[in-house]
Coordinates of C-alpha atoms in Angstrom, one line a residue:
Chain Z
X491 CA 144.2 67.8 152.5
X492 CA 143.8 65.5 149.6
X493 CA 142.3 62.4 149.6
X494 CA 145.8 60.7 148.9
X495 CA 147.3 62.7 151.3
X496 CA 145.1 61.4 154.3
X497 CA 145.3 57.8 153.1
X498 CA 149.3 58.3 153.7
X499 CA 148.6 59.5 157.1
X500 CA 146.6 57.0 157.6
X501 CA 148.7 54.0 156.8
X502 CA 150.9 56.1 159.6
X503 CA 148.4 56.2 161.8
X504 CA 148.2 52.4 161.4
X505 CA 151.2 51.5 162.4
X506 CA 151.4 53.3 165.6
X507 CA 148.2 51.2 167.0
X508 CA 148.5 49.6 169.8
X509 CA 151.4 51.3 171.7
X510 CA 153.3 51.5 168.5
X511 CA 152.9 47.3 168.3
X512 CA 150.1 47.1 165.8
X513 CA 148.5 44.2 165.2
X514 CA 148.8 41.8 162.1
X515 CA 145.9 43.7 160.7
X516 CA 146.9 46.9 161.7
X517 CA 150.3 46.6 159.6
X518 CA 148.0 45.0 157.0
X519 CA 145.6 47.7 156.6
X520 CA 148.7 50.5 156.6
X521 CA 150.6 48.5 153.6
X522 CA 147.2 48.5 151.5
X523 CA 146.2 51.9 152.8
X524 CA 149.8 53.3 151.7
X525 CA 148.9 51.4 148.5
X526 CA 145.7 53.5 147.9
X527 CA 147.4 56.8 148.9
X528 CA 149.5 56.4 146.0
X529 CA 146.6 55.2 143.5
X530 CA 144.5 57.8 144.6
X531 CA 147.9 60.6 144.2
X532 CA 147.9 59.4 140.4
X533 CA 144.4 59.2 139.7
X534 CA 143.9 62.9 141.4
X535 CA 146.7 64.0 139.5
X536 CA 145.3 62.7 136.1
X537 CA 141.8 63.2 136.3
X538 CA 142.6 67.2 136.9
X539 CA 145.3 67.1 134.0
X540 CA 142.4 65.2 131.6
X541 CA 139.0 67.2 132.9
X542 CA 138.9 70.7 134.7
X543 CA 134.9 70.0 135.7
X544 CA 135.5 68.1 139.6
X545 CA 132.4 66.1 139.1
X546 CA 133.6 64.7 135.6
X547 CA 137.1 64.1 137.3
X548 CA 135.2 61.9 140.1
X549 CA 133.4 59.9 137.4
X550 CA 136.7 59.6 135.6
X551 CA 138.2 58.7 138.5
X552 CA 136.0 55.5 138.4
X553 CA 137.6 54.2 135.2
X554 CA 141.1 53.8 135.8
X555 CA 142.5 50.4 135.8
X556 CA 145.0 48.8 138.8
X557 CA 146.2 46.0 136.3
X558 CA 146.8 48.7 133.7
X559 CA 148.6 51.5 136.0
X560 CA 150.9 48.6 137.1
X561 CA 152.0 47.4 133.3
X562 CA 152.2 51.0 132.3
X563 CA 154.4 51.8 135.1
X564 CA 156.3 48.7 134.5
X565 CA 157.0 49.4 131.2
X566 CA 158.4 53.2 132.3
X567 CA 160.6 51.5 134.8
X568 CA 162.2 49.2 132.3
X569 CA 162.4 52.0 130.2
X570 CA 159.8 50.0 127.5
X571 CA 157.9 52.9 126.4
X572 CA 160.3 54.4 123.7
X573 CA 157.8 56.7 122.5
X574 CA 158.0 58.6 125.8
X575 CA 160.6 60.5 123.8
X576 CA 163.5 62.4 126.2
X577 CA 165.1 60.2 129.0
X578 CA 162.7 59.0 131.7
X579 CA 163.7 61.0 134.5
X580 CA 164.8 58.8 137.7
X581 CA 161.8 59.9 140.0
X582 CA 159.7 58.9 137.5
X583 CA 161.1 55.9 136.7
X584 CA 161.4 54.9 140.8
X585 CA 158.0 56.4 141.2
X586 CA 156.8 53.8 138.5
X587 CA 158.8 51.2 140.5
X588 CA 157.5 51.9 143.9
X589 CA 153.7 51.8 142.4
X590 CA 154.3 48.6 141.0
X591 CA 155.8 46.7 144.4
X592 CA 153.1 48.7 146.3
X593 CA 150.2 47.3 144.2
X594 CA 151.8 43.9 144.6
X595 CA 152.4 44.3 148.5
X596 CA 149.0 45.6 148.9
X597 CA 147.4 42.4 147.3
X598 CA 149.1 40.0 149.3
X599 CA 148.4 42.1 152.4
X600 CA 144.0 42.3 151.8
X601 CA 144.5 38.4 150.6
X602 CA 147.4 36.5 151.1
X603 CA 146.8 34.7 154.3
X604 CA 149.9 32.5 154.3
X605 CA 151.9 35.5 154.3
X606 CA 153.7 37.2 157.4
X607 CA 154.0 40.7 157.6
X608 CA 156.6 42.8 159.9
X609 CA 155.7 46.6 161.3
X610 CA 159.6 47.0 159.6
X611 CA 158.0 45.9 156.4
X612 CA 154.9 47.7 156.8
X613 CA 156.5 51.1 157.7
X614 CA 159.3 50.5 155.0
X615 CA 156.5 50.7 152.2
X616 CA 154.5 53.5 154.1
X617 CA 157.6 55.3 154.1
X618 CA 158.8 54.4 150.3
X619 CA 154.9 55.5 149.7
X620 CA 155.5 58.9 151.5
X621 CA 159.0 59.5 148.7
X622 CA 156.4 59.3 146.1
X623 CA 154.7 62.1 147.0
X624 CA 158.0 64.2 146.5
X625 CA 158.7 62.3 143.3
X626 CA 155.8 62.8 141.6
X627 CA 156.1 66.7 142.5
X628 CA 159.6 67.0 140.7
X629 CA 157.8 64.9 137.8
X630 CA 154.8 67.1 137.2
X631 CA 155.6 70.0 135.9
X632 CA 157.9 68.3 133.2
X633 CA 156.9 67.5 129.4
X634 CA 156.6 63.8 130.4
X635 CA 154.0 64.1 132.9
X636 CA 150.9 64.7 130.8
X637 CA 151.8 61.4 128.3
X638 CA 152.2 59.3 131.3
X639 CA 149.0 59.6 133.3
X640 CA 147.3 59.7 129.9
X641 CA 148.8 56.5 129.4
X642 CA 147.6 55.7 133.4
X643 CA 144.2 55.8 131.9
X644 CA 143.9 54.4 128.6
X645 CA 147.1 51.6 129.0
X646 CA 150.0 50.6 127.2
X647 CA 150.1 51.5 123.3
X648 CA 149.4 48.6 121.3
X649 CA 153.0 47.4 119.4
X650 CA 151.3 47.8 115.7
Chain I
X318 CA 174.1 34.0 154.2
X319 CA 172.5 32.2 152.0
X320 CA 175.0 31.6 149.2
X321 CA 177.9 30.9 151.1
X322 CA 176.2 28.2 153.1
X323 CA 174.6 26.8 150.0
X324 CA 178.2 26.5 148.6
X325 CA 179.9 24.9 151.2
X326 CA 176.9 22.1 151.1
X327 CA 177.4 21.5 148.1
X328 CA 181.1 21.2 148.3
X329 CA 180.1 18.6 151.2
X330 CA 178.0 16.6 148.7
X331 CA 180.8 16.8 145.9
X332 CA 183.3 15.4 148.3
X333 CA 181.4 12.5 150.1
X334 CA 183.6 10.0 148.3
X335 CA 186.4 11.4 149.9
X336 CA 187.2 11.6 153.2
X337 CA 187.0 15.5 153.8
X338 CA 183.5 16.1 153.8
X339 CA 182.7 15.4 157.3
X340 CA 184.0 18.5 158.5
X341 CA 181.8 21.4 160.6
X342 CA 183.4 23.7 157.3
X343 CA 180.6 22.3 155.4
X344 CA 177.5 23.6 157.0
X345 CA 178.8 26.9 157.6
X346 CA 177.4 29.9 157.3
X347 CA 173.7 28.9 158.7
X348 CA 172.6 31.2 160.6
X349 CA 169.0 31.0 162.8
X350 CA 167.8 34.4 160.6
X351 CA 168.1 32.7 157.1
X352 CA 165.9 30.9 155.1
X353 CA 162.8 32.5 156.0
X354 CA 160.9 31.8 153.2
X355 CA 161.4 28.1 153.5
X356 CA 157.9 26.1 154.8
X357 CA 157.9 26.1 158.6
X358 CA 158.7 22.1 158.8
X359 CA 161.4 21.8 156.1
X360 CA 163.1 24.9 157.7
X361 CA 163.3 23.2 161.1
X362 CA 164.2 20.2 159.5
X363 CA 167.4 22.1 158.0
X364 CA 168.2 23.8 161.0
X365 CA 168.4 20.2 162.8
X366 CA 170.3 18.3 160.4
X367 CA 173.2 21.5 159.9
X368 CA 173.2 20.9 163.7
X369 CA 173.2 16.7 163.9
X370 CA 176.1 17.2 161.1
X371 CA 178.3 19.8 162.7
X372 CA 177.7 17.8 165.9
X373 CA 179.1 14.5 164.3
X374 CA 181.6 16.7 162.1
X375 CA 183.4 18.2 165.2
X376 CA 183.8 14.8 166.9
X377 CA 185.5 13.4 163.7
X378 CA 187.4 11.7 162.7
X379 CA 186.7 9.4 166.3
X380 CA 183.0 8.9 164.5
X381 CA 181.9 5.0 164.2
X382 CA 180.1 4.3 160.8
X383 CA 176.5 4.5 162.1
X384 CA 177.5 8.5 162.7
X385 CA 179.2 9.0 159.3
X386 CA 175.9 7.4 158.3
X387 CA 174.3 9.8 160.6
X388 CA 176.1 12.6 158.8
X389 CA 175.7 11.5 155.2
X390 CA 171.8 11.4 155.4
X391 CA 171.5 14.7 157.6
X392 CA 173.9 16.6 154.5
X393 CA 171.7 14.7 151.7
X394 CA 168.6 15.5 153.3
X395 CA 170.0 19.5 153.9
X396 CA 170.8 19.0 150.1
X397 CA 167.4 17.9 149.3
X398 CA 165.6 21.1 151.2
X399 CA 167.9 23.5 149.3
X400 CA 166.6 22.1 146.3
X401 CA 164.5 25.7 145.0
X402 CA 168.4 27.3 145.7
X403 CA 170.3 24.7 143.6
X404 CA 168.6 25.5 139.6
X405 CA 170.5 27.2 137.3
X406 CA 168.2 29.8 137.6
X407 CA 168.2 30.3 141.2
X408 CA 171.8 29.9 141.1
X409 CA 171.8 32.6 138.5
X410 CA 170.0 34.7 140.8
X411 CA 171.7 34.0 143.9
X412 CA 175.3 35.4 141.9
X413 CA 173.5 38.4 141.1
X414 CA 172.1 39.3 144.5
X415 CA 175.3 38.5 146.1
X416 CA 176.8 40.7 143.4
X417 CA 174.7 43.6 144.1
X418 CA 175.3 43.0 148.0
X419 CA 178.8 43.6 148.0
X420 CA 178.7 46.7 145.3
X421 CA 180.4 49.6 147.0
X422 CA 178.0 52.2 147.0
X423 CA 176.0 49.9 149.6
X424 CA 178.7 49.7 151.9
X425 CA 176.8 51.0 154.6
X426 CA 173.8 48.3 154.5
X427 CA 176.0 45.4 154.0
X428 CA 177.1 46.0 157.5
X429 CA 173.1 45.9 158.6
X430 CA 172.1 43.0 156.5
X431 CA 173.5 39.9 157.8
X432 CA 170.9 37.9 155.2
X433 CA 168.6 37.6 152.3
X434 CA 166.3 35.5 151.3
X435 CA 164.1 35.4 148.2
X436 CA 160.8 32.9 146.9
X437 CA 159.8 32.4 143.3
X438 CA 157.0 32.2 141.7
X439 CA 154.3 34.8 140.1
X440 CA 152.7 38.1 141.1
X441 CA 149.1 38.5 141.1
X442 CA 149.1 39.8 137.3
X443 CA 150.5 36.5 136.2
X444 CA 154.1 37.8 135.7
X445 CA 157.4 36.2 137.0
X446 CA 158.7 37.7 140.0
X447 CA 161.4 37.5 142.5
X448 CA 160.2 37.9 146.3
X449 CA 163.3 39.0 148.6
X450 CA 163.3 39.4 151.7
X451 CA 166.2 41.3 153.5
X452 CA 166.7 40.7 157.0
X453 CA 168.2 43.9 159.0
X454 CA 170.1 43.9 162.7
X455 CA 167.6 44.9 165.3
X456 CA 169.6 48.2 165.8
X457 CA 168.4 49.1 162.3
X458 CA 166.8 52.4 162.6
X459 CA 164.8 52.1 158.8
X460 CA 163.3 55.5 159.0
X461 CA 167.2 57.1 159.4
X462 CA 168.3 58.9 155.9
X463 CA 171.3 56.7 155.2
X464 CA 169.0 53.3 155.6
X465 CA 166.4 55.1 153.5
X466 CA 169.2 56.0 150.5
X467 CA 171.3 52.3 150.7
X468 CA 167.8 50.4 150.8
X469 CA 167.1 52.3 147.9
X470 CA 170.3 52.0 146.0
X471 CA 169.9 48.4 146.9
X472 CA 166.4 48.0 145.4
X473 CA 167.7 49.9 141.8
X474 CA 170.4 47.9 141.9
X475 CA 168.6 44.6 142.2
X476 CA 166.5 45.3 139.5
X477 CA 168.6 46.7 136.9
X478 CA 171.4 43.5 137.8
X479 CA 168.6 41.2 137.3
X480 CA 167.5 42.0 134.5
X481 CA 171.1 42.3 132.7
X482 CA 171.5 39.0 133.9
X483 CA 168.6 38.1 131.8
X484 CA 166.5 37.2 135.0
X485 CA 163.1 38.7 134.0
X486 CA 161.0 38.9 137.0
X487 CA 159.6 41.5 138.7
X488 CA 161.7 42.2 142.0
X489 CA 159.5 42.4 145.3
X490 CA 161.7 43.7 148.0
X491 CA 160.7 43.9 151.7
X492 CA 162.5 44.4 154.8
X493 CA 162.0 42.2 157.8
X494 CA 164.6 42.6 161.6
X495 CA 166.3 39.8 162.9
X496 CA 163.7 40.0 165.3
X497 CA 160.6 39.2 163.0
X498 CA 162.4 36.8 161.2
X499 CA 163.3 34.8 164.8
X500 CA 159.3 35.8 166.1
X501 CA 158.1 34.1 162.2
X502 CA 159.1 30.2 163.5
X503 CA 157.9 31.3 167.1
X504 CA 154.5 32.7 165.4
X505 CA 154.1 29.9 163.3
X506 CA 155.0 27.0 165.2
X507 CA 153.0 27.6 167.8

């Protein structure tokens, strides 16, 4: 199992704490654990698309960005990266979409203390996490896969 | 839900110089699930004066003018709390979640979502962004296939209305039950 597989399971696992009543930070952790199992999915799949050697893919690993995933997946959900070529497909673009709520979620969970969170909320993102997975498999093995995690890594092109 | 009460206030206020504003028409569509995002006080505060007015507003017209007093401040005040509701932007963005509500290839949700809510403001990165919350019958099983495809059509659809509406913030959508959203004030305000 991958690393971003057992961070999905778990922001499961999380959840069903307690009797399946977790506690505030129970459904805290799961929503920033989810969170991670996505970063870590893209960063795994990148990092092996970018470097074959798995100890130059861990260091490379180390260099990715959250604020620059989440404008580079904002931009491919708005459809803002022209350059991309053929039409985003739709699991990418909700893949993109889903990454960038996620990262928002996650922050608000590790910091935002004013903020209430529900185990319906919690599991709702684990589970909106878990579609990802699928997405990102039908997204692979297409033309547009290798331009976006590239972009992942090195950000949005510049405009001129 | 939230827009149709926030329109029948408002008719309320645009008709307290005639005499057909102290009626219990004009705080409806209150319900104890809405307005979670609302400060825990000013929340509670709107809950009591929809209920001082309807209270006053069903007794009418045998009210003395210390109630119709009683009833003008309680709507005024309710006015004042809706305040983040009644910009053009907010009013802008209200129409276009209501819009995307009662699109027909969410008919199944609608009939699980008895309210929304949503908070402005800005995401950690600095952008603009919409916070919504939707609030779901208890019955609501979210992990069921048809919840997971409608909440999804939902979400797609609140984003790509908002932004053809020329609303550009970031949509943040979460999910709460009727129950959370009652156990929130409980939680809080104890």
């Amino acid at each position: 199992m991958s690393l971003s597989d057992e961070l999905l399971e778990a922001a499961k696992y999380l959840l069903r704490q307690n009797s399946n009543k977790p506690s505030d930070a129970a459904i805290r952790r799961s929503i920033s654990t989810a969170y991670y199992a996505l970063f870590h999915l893209l960063i795994e799949a990148a990092t092996s698309h970018l470097v074959t050697e798995v100890t130059q893919q861990a260091v490379l690993a180390r260099t990715f960005d959250h604020s620059k995933m989440k404008q580079v997946c904002k931009s491919v959900k708005d459809d803002k990266l022209p350059f991309l070529g053929s039409a985003v497909p739709d699991e990418l673009k909700q893949l993109a979409t889903t990454f960038v709520e996620l990262q928002e979620q996650r922050h608000d969970a590790d910091y935002n203390r004013t903020r209430t969170f529900a185990k319906a909320e919690a599991k709702d993102f684990v589970m909106r996490a878990e579609v990802v997975f699928s997405q990102w498999a039908a997204v692979r093995p297409t033309p547009i896969a290798g331009p976006f995690l590239l972009l992942l890594l090195v950000g949005e092109p510049k405009a001129r | 839900m939230p827009l149709d009460f926030v329109r029948h206030v408002e008719s309320g206020i645009n008709h307290l110089n005639s005499d057909d504003w102290l009626i219990p028409e004009t705080v409806r569509g209150l319900t104890d699930v809405d307005f979670v995002t609302l400060p825990l006080q000013q929340r509670d505060k709107l809950f009591r004066c929809a209920k001082q007015f309807c209270t006053i507003a069903q007794a009418a017209p045998n009210v003395d003018d210390a109630q119709t007093a009683s009833a003008r401040a309680a709507l005024t005040t309710i006015w004042e709390i809706l305040r983040p509701y009644r910009t053009p932007e907010s009013r802008k963005i209200l129409n276009t979640l209501w819009e995307c509500w009662q699109d027909k290839s969410v008919e199944y949700v609608r009939k699980w979502i008895p309210t929304f809510d949503y908070q402005l403001g800005e995401d950690s990165t600095g952008d603009p962004a919409i916070w919504i919350w939707l609030i779901l019958n208890d019955d609501v099983d979210i992990e069921a296939p048809i919840t997971r495809v409608e909440l999804n059509l939902l979400r797609i659809g609140f984003d790509v209305r908002l932004r053809e509406a020329g609303i550009d913030r970031t949509p943040y959508v979460s999910v709460w039950t009727q129950s959370d959203a009652r156990e929130r004030s409980v939680r809080i305000g104890a």
